[in-house]
Short mmCIF file of C-alpha atoms in Angstrom, two decimals:
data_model
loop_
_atom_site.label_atom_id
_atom_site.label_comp_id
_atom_site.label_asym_id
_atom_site.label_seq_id
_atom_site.Cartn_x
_atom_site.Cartn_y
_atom_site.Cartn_z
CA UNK A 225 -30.74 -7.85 -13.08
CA UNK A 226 -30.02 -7.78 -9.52
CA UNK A 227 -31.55 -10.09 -7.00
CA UNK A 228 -34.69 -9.24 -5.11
CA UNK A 229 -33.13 -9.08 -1.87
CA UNK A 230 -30.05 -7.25 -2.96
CA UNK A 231 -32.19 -4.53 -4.68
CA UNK A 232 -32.32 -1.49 -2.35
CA UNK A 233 -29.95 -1.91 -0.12
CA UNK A 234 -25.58 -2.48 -0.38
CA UNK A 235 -25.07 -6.57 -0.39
CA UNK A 236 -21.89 -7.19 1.81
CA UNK A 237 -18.99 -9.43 -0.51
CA UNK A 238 -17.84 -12.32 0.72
CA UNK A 239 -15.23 -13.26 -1.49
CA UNK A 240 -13.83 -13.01 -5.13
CA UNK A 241 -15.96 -15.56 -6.19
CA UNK A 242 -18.98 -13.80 -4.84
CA UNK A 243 -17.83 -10.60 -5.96
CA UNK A 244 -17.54 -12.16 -9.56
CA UNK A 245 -21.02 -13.67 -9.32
CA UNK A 246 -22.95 -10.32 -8.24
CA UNK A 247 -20.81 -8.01 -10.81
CA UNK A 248 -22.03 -10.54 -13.87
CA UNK A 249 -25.46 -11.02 -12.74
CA UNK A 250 -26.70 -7.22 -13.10
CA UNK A 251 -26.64 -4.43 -15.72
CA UNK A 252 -24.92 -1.93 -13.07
CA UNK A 253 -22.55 -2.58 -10.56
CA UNK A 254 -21.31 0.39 -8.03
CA UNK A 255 -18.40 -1.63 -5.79
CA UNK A 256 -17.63 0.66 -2.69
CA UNK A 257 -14.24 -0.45 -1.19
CA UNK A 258 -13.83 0.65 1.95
CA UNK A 259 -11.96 0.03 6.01
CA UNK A 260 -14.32 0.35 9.49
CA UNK A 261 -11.17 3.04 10.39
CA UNK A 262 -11.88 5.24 7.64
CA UNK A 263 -13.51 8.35 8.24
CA UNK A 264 -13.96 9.33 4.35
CA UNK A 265 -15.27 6.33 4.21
CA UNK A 266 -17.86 6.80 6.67
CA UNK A 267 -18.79 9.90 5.27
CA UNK A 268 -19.30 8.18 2.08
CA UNK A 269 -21.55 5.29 3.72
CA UNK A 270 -25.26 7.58 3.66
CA UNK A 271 -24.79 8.46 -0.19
CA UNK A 272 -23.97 4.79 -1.19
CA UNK A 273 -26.77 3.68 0.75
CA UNK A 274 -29.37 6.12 -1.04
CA UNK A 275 -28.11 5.45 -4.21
CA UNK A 276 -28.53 1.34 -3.31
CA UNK A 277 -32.56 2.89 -2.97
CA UNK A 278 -33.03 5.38 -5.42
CA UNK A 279 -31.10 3.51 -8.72
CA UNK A 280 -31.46 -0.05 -10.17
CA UNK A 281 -27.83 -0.07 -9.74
CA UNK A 282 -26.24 -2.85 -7.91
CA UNK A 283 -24.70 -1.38 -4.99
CA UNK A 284 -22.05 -4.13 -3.27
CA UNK A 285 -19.48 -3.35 -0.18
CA UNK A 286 -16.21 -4.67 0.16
CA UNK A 287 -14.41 -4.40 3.43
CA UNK A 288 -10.88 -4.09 2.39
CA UNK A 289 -9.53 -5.59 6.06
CA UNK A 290 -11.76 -8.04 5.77
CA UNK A 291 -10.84 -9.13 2.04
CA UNK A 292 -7.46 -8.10 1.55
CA UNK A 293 -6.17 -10.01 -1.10
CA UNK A 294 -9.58 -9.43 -3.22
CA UNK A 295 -8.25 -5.72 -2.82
CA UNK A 296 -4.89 -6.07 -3.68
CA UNK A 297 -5.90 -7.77 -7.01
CA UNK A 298 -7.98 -5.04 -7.28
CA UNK A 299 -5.59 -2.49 -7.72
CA UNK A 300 -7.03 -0.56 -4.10
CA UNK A 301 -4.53 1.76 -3.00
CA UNK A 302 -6.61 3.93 -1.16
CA UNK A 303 -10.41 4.20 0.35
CA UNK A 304 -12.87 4.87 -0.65
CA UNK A 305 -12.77 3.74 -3.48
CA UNK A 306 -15.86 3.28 -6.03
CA UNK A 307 -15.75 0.99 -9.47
CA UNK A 308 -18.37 0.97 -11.38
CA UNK A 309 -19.15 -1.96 -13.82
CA UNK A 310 -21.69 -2.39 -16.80
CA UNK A 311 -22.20 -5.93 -18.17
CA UNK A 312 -19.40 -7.37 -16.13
CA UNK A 313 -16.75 -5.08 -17.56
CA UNK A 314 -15.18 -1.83 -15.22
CA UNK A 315 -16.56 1.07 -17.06
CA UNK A 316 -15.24 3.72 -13.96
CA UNK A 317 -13.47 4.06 -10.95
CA UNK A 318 -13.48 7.29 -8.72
CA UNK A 319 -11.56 7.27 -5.41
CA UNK A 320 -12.47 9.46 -2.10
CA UNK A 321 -15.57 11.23 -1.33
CA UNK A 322 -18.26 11.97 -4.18
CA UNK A 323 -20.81 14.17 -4.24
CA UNK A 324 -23.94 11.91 -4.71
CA UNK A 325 -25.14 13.88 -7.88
CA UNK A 326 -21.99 12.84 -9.29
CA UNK A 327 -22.38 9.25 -8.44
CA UNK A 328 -26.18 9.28 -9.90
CA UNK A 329 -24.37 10.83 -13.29
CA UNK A 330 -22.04 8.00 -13.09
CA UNK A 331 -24.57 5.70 -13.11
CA UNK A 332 -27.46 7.31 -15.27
CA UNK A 333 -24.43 7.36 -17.52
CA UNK A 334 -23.43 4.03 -17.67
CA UNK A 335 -26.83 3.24 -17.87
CA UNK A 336 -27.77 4.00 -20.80
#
């Protein structure tokens, strides 16, 4: 289960640690790693945000500038990119722009 105040909207990571925390504490987990510069990424930004309101899914942020070496042990080569988690495990990662249905497949998916 995700926190109260994380439930809605994306939580910003601070750190691996914090990363490690959030992706263990809920059933989810959609991590969107993305750079201010990137325009892909800001096209991305409005569908992560509605799927933070519309799913139970964990929805975290993780400025790759701003976290670099959580994103090099990561395996980010490119943004956006999107991992998805279930139980604390990766179940899916998808890099660039996604269609939101496909995102809410992804995660009605993993779901269940």
């Amino acid at each position: 289960m995700s926190t109260p105040e994380s439930r809605g909207t994306p939580v910003h990571v601070e750190s691996q640690e914090h990363l490690e925390e959030l992706v263990a504490g809920a059933d989810v987990v959609l991590v969107d790693f993305y750079a201010d510069w990137c325009g892909p990424c800001k096209m991305l930004e409005p569908t992560v945000e509605e799927i933070a309101a519309e799913t139970d899914a964990l929805v975290l942020k993780v400025d790759i500038d701003e976290l670099q070496e959580l994103a090099r042990e990561e395996g980010i080569r490119s943004v956006p990119t999107l991992q998805f988690y279930v139980d604390g495990e990766q179940a899916k990662r998808v890099i660039g722009v996604q269609d939101k249905s496909d995102l809410l497949d992804i995660v009605d998916e993993l779901s269940n």
